[in-house]
PDB file of C-alpha atoms and ligand atoms in Angstrom:
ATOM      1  CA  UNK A   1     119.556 102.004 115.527  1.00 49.00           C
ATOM      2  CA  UNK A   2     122.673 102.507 112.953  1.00 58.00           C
ATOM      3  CA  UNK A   3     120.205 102.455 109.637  1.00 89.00           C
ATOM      4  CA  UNK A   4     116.797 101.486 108.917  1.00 96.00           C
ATOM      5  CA  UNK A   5     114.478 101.931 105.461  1.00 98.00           C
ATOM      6  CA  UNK A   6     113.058 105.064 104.493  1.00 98.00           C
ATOM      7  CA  UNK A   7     109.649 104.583 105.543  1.00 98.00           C
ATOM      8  CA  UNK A   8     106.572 106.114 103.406  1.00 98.00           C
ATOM      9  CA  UNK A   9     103.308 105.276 105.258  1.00 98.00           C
ATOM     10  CA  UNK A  10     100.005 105.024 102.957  1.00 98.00           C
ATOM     11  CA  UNK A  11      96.546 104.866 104.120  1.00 98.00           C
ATOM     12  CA  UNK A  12      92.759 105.667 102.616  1.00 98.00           C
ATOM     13  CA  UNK A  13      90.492 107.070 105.353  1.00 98.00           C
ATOM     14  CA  UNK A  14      87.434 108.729 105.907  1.00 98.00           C
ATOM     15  CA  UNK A  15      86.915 112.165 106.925  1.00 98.00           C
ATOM     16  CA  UNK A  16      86.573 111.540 109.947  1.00 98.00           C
ATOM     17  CA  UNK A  17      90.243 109.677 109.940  1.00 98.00           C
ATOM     18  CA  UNK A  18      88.567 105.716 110.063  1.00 98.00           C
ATOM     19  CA  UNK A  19      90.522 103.348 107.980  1.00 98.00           C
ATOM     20  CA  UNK A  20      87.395 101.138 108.341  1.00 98.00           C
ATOM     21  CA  UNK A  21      83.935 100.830 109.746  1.00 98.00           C
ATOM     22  CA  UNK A  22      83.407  98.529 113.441  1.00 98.00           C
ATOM     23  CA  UNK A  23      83.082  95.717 111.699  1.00 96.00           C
ATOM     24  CA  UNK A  24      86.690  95.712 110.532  1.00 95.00           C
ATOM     25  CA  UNK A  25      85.971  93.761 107.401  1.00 92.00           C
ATOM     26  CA  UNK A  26      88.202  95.657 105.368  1.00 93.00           C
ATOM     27  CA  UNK A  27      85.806  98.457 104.111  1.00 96.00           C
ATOM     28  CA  UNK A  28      86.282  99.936 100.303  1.00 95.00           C
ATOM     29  CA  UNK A  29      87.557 103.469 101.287  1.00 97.00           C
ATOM     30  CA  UNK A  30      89.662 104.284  97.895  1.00 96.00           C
ATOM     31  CA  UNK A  31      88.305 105.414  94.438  1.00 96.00           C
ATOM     32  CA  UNK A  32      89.793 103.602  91.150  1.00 95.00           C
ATOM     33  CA  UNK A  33      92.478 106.535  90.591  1.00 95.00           C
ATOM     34  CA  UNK A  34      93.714 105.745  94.373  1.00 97.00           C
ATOM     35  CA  UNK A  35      93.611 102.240  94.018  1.00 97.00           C
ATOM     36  CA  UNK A  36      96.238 103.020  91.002  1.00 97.00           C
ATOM     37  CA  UNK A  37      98.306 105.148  92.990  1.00 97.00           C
ATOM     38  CA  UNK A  38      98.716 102.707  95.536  1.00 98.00           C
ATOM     39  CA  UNK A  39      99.850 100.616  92.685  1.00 98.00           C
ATOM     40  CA  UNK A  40     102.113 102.953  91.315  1.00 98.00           C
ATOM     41  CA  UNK A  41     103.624 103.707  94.577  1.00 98.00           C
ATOM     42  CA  UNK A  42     104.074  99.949  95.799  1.00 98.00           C
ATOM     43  CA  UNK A  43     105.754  99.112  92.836  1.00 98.00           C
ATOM     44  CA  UNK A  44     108.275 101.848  92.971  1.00 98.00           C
ATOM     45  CA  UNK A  45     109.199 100.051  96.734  1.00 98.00           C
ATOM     46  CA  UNK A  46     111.472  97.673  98.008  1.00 98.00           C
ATOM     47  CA  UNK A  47     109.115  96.293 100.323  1.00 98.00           C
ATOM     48  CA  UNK A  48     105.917  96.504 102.338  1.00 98.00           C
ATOM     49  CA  UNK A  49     104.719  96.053 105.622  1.00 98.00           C
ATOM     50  CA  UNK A  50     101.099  95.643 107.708  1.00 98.00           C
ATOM     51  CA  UNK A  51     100.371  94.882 111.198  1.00 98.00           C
ATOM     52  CA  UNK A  52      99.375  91.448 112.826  1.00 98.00           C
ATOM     53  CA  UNK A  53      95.223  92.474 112.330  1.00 97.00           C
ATOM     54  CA  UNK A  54      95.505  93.462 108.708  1.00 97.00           C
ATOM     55  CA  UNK A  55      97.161  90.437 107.901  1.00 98.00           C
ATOM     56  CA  UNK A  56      94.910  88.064 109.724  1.00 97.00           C
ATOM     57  CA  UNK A  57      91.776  89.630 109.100  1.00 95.00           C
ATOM     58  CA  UNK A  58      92.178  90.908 105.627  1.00 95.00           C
ATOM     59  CA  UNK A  59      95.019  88.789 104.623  1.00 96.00           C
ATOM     60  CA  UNK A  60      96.047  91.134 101.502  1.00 97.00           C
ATOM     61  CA  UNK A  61      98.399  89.745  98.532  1.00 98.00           C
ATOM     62  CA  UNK A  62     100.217  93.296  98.785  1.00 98.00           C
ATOM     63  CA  UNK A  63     101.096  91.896  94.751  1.00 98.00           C
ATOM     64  CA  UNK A  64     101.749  94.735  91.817  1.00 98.00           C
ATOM     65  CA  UNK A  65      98.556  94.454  90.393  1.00 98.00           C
ATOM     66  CA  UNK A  66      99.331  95.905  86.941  1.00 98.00           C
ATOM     67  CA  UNK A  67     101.609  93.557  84.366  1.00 98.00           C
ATOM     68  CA  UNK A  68     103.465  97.271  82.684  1.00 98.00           C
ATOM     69  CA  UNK A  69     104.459  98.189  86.148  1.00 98.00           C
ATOM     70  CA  UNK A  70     105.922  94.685  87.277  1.00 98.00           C
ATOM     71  CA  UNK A  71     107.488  94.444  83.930  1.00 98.00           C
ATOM     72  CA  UNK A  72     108.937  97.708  84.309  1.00 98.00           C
ATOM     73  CA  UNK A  73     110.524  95.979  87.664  1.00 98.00           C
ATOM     74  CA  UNK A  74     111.760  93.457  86.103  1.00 98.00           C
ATOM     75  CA  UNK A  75     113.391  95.462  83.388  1.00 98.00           C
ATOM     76  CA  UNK A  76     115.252  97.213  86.289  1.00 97.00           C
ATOM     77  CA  UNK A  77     116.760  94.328  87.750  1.00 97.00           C
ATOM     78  CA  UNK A  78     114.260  93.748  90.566  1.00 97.00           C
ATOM     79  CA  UNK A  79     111.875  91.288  91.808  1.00 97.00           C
ATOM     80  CA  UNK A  80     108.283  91.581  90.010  1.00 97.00           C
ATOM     81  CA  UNK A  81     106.646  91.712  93.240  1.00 98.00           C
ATOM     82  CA  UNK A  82     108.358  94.132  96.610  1.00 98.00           C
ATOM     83  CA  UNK A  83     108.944  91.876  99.765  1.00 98.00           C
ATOM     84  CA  UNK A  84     105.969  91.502 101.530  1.00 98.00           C
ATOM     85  CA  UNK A  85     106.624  92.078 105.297  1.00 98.00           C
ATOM     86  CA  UNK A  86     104.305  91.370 108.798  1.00 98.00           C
ATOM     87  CA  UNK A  87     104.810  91.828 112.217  1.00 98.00           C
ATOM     88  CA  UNK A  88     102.683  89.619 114.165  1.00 98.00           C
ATOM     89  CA  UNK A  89     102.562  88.118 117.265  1.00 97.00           C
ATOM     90  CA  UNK A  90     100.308  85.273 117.085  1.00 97.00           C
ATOM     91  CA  UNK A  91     101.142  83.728 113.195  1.00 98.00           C
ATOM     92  CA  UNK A  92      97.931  81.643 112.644  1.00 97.00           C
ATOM     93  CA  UNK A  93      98.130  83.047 109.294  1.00 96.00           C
ATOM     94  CA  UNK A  94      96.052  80.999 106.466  1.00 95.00           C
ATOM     95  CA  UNK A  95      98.909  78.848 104.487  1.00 97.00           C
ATOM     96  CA  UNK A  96      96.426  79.030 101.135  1.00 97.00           C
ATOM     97  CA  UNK A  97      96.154  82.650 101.694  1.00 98.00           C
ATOM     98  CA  UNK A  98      96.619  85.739  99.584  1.00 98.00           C
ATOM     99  CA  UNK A  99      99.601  86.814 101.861  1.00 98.00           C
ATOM    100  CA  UNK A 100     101.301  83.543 101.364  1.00 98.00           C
ATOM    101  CA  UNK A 101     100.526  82.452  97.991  1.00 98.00           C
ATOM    102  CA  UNK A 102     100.421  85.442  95.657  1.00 97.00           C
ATOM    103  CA  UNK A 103     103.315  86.009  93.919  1.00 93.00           C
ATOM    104  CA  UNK A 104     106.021  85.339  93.355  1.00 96.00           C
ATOM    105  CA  UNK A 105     107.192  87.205  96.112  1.00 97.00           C
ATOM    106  CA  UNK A 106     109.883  87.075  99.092  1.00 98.00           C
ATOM    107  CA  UNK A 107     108.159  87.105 102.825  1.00 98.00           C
ATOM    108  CA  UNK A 108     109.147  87.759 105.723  1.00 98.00           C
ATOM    109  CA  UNK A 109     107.049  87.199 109.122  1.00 98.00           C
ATOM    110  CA  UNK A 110     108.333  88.458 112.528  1.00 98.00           C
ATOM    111  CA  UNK A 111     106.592  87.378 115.272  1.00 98.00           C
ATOM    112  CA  UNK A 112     107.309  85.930 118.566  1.00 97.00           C
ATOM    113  CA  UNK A 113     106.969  82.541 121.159  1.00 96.00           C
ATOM    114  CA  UNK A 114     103.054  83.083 121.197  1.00 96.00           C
ATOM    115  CA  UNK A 115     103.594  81.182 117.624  1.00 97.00           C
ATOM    116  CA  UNK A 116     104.018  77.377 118.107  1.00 96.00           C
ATOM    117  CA  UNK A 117     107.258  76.309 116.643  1.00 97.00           C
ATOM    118  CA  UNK A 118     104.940  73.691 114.421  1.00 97.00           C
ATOM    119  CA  UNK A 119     102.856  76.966 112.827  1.00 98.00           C
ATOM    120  CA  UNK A 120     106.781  78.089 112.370  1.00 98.00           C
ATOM    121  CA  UNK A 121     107.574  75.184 110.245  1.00 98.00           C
ATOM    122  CA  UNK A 122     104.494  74.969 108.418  1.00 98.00           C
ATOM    123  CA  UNK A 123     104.980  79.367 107.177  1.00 98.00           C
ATOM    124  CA  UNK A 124     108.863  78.224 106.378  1.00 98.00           C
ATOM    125  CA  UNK A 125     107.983  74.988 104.022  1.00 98.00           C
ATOM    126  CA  UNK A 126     105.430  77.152 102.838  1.00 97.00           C
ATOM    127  CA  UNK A 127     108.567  79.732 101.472  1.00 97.00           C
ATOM    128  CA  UNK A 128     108.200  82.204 104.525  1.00 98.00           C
ATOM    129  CA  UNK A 129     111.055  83.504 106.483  1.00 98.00           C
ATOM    130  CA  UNK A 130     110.132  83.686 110.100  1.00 98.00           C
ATOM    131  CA  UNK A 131     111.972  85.635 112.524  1.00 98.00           C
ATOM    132  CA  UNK A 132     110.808  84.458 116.550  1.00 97.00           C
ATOM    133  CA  UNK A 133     111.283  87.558 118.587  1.00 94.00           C
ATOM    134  CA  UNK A 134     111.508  86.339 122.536  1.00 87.00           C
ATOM    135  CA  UNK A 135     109.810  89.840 123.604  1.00 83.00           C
ATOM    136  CA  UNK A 136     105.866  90.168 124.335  1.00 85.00           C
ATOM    137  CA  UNK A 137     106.026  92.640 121.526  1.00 87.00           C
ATOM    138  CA  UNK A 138     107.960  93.094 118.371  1.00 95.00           C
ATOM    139  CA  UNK A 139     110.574  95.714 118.548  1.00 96.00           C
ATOM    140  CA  UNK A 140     109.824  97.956 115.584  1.00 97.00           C
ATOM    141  CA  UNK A 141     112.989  99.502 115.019  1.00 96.00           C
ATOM    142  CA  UNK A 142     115.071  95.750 115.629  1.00 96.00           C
ATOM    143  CA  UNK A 143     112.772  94.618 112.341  1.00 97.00           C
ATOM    144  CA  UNK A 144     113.856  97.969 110.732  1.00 98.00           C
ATOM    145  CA  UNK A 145     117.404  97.287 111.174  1.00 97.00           C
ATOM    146  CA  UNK A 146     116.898  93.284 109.849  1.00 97.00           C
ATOM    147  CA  UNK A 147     115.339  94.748 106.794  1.00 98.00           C
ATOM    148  CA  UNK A 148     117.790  97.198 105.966  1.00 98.00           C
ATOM    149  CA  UNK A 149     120.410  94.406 106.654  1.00 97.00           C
ATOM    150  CA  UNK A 150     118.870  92.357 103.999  1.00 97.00           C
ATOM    151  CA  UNK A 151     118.832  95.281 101.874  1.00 96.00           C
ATOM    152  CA  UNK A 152     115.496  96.712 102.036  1.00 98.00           C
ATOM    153  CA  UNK A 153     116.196 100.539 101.495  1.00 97.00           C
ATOM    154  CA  UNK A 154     112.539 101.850 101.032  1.00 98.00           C
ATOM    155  CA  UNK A 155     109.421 100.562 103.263  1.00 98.00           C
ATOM    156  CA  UNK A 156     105.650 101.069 102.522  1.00 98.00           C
ATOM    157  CA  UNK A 157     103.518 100.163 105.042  1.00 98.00           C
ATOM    158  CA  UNK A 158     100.145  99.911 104.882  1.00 98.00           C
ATOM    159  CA  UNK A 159      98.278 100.130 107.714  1.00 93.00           C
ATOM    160  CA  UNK A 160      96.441  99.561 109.982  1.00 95.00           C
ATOM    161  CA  UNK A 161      96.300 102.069 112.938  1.00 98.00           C
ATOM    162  CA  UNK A 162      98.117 100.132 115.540  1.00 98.00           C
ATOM    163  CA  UNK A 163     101.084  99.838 113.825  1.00 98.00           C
ATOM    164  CA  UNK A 164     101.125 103.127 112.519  1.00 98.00           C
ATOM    165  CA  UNK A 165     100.595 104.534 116.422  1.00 98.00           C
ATOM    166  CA  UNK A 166     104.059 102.649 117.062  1.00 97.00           C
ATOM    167  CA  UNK A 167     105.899 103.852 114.353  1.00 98.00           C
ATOM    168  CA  UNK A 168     104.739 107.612 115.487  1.00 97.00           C
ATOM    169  CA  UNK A 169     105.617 106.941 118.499  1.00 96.00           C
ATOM    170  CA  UNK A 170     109.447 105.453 117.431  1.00 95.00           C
ATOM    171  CA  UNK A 171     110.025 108.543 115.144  1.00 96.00           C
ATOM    172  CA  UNK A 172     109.904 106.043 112.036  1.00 97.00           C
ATOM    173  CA  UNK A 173     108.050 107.329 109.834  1.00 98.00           C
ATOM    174  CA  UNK A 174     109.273 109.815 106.309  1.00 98.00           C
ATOM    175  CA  UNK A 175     106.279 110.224 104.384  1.00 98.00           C
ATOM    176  CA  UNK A 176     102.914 109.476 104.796  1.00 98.00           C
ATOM    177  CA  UNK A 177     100.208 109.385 102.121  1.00 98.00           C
ATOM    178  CA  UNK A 178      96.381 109.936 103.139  1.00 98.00           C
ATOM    179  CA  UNK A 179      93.982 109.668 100.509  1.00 98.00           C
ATOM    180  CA  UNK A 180      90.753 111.248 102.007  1.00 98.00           C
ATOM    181  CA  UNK A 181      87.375 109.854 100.799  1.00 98.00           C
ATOM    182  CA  UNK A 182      84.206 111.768 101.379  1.00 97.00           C
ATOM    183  CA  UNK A 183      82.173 109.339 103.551  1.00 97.00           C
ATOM    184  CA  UNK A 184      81.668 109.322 107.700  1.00 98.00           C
ATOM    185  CA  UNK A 185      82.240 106.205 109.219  1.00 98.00           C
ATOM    186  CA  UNK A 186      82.146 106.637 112.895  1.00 98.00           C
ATOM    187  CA  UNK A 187      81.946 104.453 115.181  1.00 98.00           C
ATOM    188  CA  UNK A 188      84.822 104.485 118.481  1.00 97.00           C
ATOM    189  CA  UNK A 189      86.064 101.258 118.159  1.00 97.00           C
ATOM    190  CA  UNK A 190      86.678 101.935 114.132  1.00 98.00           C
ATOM    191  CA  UNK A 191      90.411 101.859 113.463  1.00 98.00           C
ATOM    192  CA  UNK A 192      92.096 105.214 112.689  1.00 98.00           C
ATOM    193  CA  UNK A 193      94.856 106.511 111.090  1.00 98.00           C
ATOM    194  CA  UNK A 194      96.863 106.224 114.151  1.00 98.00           C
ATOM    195  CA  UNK A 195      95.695 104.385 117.225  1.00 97.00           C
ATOM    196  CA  UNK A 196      97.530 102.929 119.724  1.00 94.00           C
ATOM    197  CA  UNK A 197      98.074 104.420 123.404  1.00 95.00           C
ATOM    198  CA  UNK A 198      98.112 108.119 122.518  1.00 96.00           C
ATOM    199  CA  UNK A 199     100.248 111.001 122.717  1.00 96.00           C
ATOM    200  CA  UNK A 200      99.939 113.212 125.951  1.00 96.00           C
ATOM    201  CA  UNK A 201      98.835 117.177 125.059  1.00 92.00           C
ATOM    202  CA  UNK A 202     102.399 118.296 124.028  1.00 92.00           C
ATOM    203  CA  UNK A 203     103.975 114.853 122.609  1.00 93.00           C
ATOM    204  CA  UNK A 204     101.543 115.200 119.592  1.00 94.00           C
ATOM    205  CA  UNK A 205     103.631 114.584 116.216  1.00 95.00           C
ATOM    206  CA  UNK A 206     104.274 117.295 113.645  1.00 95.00           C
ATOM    207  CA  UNK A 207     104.036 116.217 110.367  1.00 97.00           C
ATOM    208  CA  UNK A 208     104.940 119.163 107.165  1.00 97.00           C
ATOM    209  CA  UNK A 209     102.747 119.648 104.333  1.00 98.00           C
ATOM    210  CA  UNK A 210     104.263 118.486 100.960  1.00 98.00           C
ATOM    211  CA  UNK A 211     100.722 118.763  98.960  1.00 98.00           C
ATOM    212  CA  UNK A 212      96.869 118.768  98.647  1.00 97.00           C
ATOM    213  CA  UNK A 213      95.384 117.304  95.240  1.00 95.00           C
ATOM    214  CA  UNK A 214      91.955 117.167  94.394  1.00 92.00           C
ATOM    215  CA  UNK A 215      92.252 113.910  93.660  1.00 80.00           C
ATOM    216  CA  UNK A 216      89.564 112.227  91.217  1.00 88.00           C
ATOM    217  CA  UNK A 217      85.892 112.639  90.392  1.00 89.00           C
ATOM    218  CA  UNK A 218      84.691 111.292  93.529  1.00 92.00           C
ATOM    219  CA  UNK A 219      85.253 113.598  95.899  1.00 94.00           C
ATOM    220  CA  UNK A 220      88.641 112.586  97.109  1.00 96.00           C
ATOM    221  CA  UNK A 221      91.521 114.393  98.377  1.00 97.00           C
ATOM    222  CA  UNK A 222      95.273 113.075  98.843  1.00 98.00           C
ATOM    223  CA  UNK A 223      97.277 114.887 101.001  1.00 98.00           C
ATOM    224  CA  UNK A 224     101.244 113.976 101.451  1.00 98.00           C
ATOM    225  CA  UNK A 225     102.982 115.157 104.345  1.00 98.00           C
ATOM    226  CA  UNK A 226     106.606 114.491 105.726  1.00 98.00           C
ATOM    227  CA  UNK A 227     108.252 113.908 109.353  1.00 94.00           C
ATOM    228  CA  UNK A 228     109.627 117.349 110.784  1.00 72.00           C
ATOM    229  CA  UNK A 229     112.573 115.920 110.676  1.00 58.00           C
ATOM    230  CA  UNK A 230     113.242 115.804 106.715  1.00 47.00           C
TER     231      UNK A 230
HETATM  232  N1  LIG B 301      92.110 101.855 105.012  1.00 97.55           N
HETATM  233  C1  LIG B 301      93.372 101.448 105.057  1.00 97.55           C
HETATM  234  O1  LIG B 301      94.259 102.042 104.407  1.00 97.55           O
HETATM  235  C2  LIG B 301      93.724 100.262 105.908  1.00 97.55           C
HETATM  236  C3  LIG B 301      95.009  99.694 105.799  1.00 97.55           C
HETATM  237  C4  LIG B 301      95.305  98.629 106.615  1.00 97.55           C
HETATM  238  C5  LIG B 301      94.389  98.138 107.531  1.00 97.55           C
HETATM  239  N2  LIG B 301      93.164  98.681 107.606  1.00 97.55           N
HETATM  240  C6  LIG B 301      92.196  98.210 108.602  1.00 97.55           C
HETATM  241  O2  LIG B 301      92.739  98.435 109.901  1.00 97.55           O
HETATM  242  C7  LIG B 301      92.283  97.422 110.797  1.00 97.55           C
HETATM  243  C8  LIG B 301      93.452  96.770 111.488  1.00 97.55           C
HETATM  244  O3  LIG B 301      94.203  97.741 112.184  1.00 97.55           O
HETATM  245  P1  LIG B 301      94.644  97.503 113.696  1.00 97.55           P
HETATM  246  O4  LIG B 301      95.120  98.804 114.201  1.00 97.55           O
HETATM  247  O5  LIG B 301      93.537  96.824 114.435  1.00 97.55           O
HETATM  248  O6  LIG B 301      95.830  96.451 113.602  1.00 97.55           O
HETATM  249  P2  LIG B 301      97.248  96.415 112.824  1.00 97.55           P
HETATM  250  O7  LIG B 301      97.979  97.705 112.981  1.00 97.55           O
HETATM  251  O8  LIG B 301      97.047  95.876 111.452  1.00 97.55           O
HETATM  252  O9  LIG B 301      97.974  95.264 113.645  1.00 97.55           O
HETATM  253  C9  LIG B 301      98.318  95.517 114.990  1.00 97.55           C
HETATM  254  C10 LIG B 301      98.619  94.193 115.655  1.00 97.55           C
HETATM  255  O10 LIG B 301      99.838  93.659 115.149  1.00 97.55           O
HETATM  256  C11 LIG B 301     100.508  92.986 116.191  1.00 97.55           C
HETATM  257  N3  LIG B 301     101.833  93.542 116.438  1.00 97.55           N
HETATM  258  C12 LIG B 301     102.877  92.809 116.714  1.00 97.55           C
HETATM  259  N4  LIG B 301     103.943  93.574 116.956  1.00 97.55           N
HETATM  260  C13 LIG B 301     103.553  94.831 116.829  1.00 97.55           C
HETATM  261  C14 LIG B 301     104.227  96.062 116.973  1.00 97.55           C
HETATM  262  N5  LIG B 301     105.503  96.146 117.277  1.00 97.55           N
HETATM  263  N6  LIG B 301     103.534  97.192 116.796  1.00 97.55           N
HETATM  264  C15 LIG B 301     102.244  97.117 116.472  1.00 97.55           C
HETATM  265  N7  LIG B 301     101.566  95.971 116.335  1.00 97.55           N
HETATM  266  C16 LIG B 301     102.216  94.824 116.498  1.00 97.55           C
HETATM  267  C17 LIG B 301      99.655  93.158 117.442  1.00 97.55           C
HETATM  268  O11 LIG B 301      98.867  91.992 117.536  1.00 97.55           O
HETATM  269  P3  LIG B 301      98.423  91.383 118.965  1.00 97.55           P
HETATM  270  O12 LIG B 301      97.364  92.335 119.475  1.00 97.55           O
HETATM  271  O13 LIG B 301      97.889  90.051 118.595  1.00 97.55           O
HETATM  272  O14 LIG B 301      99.630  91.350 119.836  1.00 97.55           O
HETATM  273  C18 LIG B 301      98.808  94.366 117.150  1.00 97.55           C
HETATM  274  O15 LIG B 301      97.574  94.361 117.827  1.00 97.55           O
HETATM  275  C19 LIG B 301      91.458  96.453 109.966  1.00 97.55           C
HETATM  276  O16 LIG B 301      90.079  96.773 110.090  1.00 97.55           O
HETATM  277  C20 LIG B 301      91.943  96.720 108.551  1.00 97.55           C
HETATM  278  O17 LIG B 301      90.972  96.377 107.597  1.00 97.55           O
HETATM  279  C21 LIG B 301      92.798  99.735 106.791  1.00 97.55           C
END
């Protein structure tokens, strides 16, 4: 890969690392301050990403939510809302969705054949931009070099565990952002911060400590760490 994004993952998990419970309903894991962080932080992006399951089963807006902060976007020059991003294999994505409707913002789907060309047509009159990888599975650094190319020079994603597991695993990732509530989810089939195949004793990824903050009045802890390689 030439170039690619600077990537800055963010996630809100449990203590004991679950970004939600087994039902995988999208579970309320951040406190109000976090939730405005997250705002803070995706309106100071270019664009953002999730993985096929977020998308489909939680089917976020991944919008600014406050009006100062996507009016202090416009008043630099960009777009109100980042480019909301999804790699996804299968793209039965709801057309009257949050994903697809909230706005205005650009979007941009990558998927591959297991998406009927019809479904294709329906995202693209619908204002997507679909890009039909002929792999089984997305290449993660090909859609970080297409997103650079169309000028996308700093990535959040967010979530969920699968996706972050393959961005470990590429060497992708900057910065990551965990905001720590104090609950217990459990549960072995809850997602986690980083699932995916695993890394064999000795392949485990170092990550350096930028900061802890107490975080609000609930409990919560934010930690920021960046890849060894900064
Ligand atoms: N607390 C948080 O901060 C947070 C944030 C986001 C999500 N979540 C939660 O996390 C859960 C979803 O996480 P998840 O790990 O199951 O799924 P995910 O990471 O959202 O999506 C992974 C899926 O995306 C598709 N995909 C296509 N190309 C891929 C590639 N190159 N690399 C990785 N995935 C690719 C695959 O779908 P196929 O299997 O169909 O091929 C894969 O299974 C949900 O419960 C959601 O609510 C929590």
């Amino acid at each position: 890969m030439n170039s690619r994004p600077h990537v800055i993952v963010n996630v809100a998990m449990t203590i004991d690392g679950k970004l939600d419970t087994i039902e995988r309903k999208g579970a309320t894991i951040s406190s109000g301050a976090d939730k405005q962080r997250v705002d803070e932080l995706r309106a100071s992006v270019d664009a953002i990403l999730v993985g096929g399951k977020t998308l489909l089963s939680e089917d976020p807006s991944l919008t600014v939510k406050s009006a100062d902060l996507r009016s202090r976007r416009l008043a630099q020059g960009l777009e109100e809302n980042p480019v909301k991003v999804s790699v996804v294999s299968q793209a039965d994505l709801n057309l009257q969705g949050d994903f697809m409707t909230a706005g205005p913002a650009r979007r941009l789907i990558y998927t591959t054949k297991r998406t009927l060309p019809e479904q294709v047509h329906k995202l693209e009159n619908a204002g997507a931009q679909v890009f039909v990888r002929c792999e089984e599975s997305i290449d993660l650094r090909d859609v970080f070099q297409s997103l650079y190319d169309q000028g996308i020079q700093i990535l959040m994603i967010e979530g969920g565990g699968t996706l972050i597991a393959g961005l470990f695993q590429f060497g992708l990732v900057d910065e990551l952002f965990a905001y720590i509530a104090p609950q217990i989810f459990s549960g072995a089939s809850a997602p986690t911060l980083a699932d995916g195949d695993g890394f064999l004793n000795g392949q485990a990824k170092h990550l350096h400590l930028e900061s802890v903050s107490k975080f609000d009045n609930e409990g919560g802890v934010l930690v920021h760490y960046t890849s060894q390689s900064q």
